[in-house]
PDB file of C-alpha atoms and ligand atoms in Angstrom:
ATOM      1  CA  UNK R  67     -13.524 -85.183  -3.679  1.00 89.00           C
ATOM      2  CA  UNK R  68     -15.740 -88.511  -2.622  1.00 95.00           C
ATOM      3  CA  UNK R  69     -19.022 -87.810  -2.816  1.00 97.00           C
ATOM      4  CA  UNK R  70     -21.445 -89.412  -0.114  1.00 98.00           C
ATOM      5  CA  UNK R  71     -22.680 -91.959  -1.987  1.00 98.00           C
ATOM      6  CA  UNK R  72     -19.411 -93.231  -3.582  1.00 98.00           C
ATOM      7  CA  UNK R  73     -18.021 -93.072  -0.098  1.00 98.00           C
ATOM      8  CA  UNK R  74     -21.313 -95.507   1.028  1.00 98.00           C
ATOM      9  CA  UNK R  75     -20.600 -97.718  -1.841  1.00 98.00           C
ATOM     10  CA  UNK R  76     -16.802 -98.494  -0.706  1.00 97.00           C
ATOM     11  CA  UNK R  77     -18.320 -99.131   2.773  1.00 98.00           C
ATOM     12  CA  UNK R  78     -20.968-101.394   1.855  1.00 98.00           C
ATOM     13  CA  UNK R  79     -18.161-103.053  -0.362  1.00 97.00           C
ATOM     14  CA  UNK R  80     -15.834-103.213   2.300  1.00 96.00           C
ATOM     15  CA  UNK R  81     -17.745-104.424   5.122  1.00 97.00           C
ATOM     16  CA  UNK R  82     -19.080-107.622   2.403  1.00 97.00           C
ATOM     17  CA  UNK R  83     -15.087-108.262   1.653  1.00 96.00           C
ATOM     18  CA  UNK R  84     -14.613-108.440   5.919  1.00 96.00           C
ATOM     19  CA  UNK R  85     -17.909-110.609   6.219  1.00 97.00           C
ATOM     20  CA  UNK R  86     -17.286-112.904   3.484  1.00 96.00           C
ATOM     21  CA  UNK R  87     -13.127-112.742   4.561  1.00 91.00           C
ATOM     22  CA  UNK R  88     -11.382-111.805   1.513  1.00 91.00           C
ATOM     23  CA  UNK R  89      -9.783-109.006   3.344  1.00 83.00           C
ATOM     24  CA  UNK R  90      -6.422-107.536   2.075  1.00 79.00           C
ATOM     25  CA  UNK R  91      -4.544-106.051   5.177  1.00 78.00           C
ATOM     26  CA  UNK R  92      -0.899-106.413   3.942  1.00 78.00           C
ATOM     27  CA  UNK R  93      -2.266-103.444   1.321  1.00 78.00           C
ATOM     28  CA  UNK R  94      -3.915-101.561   3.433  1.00 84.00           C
ATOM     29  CA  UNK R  95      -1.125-100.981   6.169  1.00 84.00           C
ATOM     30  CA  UNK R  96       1.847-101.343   3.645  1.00 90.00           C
ATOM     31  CA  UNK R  97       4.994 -99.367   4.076  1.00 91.00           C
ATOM     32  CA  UNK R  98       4.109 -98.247   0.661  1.00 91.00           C
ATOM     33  CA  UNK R  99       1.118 -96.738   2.101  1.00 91.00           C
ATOM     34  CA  UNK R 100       2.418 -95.459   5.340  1.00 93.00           C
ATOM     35  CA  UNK R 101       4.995 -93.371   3.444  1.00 93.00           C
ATOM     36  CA  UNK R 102       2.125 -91.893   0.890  1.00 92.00           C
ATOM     37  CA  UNK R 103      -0.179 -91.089   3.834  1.00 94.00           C
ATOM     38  CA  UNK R 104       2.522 -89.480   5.709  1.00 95.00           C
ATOM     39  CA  UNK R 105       2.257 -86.635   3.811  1.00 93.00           C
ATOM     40  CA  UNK R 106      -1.167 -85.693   3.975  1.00 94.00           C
ATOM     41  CA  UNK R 107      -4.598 -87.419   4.361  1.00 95.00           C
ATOM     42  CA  UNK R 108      -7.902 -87.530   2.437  1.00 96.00           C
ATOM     43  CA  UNK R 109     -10.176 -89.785   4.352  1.00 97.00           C
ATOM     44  CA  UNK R 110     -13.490 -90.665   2.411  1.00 98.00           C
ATOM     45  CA  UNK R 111     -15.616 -91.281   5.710  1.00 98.00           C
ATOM     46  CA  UNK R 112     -16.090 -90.072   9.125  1.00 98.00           C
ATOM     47  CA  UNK R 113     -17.004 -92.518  11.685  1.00 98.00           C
ATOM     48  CA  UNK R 114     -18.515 -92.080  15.219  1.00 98.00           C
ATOM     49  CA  UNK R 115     -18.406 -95.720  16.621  1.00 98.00           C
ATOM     50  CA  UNK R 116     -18.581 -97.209  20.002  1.00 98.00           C
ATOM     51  CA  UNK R 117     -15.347 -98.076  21.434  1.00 98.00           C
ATOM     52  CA  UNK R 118     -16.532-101.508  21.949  1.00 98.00           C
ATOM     53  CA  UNK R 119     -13.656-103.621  21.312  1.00 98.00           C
ATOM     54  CA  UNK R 120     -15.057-105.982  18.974  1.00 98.00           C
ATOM     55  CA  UNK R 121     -16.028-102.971  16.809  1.00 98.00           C
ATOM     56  CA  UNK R 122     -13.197-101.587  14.982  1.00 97.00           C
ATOM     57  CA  UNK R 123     -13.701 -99.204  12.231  1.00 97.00           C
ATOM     58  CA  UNK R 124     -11.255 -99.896  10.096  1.00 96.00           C
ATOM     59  CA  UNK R 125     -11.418-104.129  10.271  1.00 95.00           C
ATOM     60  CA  UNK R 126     -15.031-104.100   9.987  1.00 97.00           C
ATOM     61  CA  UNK R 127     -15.470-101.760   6.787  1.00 97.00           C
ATOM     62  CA  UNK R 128     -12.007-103.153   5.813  1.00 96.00           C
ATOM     63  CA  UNK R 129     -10.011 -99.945   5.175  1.00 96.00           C
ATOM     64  CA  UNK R 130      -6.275 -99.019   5.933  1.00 95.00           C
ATOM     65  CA  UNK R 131      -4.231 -96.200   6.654  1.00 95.00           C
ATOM     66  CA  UNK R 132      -5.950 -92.695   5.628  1.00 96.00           C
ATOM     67  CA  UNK R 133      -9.282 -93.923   5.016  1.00 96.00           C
ATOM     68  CA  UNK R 134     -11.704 -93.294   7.577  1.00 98.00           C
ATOM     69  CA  UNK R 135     -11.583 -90.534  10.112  1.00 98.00           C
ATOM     70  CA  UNK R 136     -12.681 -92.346  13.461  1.00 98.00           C
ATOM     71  CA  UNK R 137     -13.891 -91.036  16.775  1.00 98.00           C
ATOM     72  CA  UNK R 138     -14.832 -93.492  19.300  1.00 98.00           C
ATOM     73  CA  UNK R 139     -16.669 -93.251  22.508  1.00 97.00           C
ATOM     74  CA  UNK R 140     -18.889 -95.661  24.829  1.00 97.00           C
ATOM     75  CA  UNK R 141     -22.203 -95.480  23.589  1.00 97.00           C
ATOM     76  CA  UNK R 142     -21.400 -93.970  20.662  1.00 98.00           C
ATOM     77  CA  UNK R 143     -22.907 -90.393  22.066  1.00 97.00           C
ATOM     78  CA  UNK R 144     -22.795 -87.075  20.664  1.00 97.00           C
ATOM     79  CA  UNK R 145     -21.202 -84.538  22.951  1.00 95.00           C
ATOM     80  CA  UNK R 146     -19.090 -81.219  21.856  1.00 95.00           C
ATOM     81  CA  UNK R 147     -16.089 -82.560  21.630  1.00 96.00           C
ATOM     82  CA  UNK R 148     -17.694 -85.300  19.060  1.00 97.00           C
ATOM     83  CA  UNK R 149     -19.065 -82.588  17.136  1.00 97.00           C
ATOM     84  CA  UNK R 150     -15.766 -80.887  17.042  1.00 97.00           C
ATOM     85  CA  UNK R 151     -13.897 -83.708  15.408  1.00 97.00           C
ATOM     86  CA  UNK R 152     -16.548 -84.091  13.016  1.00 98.00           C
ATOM     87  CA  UNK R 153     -16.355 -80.093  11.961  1.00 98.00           C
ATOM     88  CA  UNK R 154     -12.564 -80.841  11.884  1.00 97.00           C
ATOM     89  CA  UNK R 155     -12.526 -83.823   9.533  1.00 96.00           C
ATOM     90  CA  UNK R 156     -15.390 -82.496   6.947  1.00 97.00           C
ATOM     91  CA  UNK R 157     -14.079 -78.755   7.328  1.00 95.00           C
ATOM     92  CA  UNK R 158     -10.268 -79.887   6.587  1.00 96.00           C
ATOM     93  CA  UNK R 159     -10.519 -83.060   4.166  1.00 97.00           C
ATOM     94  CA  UNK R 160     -13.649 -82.266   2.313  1.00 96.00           C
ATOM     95  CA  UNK R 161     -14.882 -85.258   3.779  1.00 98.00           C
ATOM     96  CA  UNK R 162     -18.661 -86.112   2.439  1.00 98.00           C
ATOM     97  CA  UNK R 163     -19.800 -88.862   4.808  1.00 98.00           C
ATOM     98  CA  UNK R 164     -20.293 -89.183   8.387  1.00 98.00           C
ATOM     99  CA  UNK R 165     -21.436 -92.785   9.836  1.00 98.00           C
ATOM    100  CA  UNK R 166     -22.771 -92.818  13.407  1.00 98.00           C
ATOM    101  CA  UNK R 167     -22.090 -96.967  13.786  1.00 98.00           C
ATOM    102  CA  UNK R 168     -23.597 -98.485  15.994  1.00 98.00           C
ATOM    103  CA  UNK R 169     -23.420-102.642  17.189  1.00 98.00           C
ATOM    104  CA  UNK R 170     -26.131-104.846  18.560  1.00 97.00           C
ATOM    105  CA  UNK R 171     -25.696-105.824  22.115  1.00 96.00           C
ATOM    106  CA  UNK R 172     -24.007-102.590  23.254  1.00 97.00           C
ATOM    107  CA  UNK R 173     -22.745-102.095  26.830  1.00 95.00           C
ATOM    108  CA  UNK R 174     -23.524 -98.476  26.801  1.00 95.00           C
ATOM    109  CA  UNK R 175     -26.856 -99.054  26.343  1.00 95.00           C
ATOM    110  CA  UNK R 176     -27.399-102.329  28.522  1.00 93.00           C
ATOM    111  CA  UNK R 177     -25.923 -99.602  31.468  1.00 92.00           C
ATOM    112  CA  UNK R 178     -28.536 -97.196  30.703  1.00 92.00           C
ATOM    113  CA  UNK R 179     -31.619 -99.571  30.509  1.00 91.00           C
ATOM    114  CA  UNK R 180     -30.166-100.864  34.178  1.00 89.00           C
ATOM    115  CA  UNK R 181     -29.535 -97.791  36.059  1.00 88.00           C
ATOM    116  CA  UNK R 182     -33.473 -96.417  34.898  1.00 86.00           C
ATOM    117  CA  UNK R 183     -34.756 -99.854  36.282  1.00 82.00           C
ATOM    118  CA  UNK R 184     -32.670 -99.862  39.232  1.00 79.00           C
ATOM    119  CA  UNK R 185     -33.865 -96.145  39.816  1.00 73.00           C
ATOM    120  CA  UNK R 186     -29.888 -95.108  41.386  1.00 73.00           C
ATOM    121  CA  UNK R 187     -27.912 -92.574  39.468  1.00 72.00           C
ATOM    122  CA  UNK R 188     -24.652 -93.663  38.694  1.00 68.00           C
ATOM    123  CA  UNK R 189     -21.590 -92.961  41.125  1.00 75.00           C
ATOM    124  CA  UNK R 190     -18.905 -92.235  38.769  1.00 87.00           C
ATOM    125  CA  UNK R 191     -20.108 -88.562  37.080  1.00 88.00           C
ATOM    126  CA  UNK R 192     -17.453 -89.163  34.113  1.00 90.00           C
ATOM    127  CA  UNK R 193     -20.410 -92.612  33.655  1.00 88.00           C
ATOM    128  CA  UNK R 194     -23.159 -90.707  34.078  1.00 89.00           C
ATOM    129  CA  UNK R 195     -22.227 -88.121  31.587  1.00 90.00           C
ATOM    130  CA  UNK R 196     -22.567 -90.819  28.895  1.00 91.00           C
ATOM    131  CA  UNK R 197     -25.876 -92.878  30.597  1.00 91.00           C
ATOM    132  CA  UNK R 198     -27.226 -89.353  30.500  1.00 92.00           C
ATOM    133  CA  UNK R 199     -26.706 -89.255  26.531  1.00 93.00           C
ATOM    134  CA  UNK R 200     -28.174 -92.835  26.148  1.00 94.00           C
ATOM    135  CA  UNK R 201     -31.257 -92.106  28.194  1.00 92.00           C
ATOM    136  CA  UNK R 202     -33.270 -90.520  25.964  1.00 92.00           C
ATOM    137  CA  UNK R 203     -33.503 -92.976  23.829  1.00 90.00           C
ATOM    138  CA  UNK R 204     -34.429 -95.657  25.823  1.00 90.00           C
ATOM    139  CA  UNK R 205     -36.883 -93.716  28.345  1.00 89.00           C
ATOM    140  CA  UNK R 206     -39.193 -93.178  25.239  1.00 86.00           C
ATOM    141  CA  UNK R 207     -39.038 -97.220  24.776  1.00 89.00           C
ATOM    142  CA  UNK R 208     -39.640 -98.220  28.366  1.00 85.00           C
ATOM    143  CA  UNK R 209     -43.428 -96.254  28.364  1.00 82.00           C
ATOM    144  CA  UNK R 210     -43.754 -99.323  25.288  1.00 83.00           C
ATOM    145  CA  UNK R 211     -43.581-102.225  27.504  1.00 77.00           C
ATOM    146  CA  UNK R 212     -41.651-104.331  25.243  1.00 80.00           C
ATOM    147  CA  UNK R 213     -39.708-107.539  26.132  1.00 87.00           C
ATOM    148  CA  UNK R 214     -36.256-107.321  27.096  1.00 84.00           C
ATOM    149  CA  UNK R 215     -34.392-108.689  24.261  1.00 84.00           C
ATOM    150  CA  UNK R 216     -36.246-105.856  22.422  1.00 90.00           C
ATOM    151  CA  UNK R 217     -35.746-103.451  23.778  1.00 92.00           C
ATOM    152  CA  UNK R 218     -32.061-103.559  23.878  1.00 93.00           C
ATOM    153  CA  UNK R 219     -32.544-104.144  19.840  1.00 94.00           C
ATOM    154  CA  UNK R 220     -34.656-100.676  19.275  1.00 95.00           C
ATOM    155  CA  UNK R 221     -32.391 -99.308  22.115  1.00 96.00           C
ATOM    156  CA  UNK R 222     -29.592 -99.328  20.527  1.00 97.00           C
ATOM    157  CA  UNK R 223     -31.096 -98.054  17.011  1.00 97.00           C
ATOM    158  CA  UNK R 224     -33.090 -95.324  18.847  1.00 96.00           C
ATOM    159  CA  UNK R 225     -29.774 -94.027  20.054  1.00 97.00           C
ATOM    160  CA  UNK R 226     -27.823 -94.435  16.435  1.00 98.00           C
ATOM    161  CA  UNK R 227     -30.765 -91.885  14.959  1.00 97.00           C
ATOM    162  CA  UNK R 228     -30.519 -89.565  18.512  1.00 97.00           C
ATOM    163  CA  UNK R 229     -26.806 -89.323  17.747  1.00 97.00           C
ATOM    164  CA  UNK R 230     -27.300 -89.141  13.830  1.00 98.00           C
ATOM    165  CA  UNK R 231     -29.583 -86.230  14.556  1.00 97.00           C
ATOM    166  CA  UNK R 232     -27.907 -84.407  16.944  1.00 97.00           C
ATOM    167  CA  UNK R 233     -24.959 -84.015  14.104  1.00 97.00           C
ATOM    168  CA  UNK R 234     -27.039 -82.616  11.875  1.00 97.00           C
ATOM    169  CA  UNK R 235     -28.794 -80.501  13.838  1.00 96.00           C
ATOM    170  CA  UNK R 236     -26.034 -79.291  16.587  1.00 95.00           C
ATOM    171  CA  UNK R 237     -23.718 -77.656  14.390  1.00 97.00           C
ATOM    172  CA  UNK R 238     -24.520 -74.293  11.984  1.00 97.00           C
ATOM    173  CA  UNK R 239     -20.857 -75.327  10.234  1.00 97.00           C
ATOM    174  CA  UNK R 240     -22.778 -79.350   9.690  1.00 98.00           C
ATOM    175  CA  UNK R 241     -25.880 -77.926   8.589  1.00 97.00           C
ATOM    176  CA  UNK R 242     -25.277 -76.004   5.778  1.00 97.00           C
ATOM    177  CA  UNK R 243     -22.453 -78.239   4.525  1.00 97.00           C
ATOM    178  CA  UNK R 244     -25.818 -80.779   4.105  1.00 97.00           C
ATOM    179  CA  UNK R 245     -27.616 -77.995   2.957  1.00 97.00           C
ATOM    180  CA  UNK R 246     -25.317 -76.964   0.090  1.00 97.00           C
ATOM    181  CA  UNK R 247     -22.741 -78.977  -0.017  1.00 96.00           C
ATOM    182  CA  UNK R 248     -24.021 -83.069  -0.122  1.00 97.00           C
ATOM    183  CA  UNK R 249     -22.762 -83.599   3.216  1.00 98.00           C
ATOM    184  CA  UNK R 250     -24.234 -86.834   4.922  1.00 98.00           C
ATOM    185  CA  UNK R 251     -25.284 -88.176   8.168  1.00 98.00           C
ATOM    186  CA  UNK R 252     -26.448 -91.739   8.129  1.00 98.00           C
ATOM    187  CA  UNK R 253     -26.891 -94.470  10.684  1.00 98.00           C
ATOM    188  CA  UNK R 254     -25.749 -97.516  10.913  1.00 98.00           C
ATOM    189  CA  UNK R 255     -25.757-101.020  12.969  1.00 98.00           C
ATOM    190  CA  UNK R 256     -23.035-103.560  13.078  1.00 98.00           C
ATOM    191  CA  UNK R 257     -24.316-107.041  14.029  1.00 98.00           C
ATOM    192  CA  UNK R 258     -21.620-108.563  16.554  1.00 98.00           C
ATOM    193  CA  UNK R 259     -22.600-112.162  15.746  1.00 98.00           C
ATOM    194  CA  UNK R 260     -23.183-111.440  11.704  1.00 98.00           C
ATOM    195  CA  UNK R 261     -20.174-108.958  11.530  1.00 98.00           C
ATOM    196  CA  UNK R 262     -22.721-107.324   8.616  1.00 98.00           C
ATOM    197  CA  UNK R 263     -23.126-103.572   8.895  1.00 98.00           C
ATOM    198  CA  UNK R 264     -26.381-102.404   8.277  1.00 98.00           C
ATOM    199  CA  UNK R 265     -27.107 -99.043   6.955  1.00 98.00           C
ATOM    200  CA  UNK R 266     -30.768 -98.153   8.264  1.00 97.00           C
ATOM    201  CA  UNK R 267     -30.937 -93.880   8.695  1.00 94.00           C
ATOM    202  CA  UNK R 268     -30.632 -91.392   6.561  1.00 93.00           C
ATOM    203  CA  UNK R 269     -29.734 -93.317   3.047  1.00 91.00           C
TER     204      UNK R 269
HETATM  205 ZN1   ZN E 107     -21.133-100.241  22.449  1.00 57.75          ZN
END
């Protein structure tokens, strides 16, 4: 088994080898690979990203086939079936690291901060069942009165912790796998413009 911390280091490691571009993606989606993973997989990490498209898992932590156990959703939110996954992956593959990620600039977030100012729900409920995630996090922020730019910034962090949070705290199978067994929830940001990941909750 990876423990949390190993499995942070080959992140961290990964997402320098994507920024810097000394990726290796012939490797990482091989045949030779394919055929090895075919028969079972250990994934070291569980991600919950956005499904932004310029945010893909595996590119921007630089891992192939088998390594990271991804669930993706607008806004990155937290709802059962999210938590589900999770309970899957860590339950089934002894997985010891779950990253909420995160990006800067995300469109789940700039829909949220506009439907509160506009004051009109959205139309579409499907939306509004994700808005309805975000807002949380940014309705503490608005009583701030910051400027726009940052409020999008803390935004988008505020949301990372509120979903980082609600992982550790909405499942009894989560919690006592952190409790007794070095599970981990962390936080992270990935900087569209920097492509550097940022790992600011809960390391
Ligand atoms: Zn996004």
């Amino acid at each position: 088994m990876i423990s949390a911390q190993e499995a942070l280091e080959r992140l961290r490691e990964g997402n320098a080898r994507f920024v810097s571009r000394q990726r290796n993606l012939d490797a990482l989606t091989s045949e030779r690979r394919r055929e090895k993973v075919a028969a079972g997989q250990e994934p070291f990490a569980v991600i919950l990203g956005c499904s932004d498209s310029r945010v893909p898992a595996e590119i921007v932590f630089d891992q192939g086939l088998g390594d990271l156990f991804v669930i993706r959703v607008a806004g990155n939110i937290v709802a059962p079936s999210q938590i589900g996954s999770v309970e899957f992956a860590v339950a089934r593959f002894d997985t010891r690291l779950v990253v909420v990620l995160g990006h800067s600039n995300c469109g789940a977030i700039n829909a949220t901060i506009e439907e509160l100012g506009r004051g009109k729900k959205e139309q579409s409920r499907n939306l509004r069942s994700i808005v309805d995630r975000v807002r949380p996090s940014v309705e503490a922020l608005l009583a701030m009165d910051c400027n726009p730019e940052q409020l999008v910034h803390q935004a988008v962090r505020a949301n990372i912790r509120m979903s980082a949070n609600q992982l550790r705290h909405g499942s009894e199978i989560l919690e006592q796998l952190i409790q007794h067994e070095g599970l981990m929830v962390v936080g992270a940001e990935y900087s569209l413009e920097t492509g550097v990941v940022e790992f600011f909750e809960g390391v």
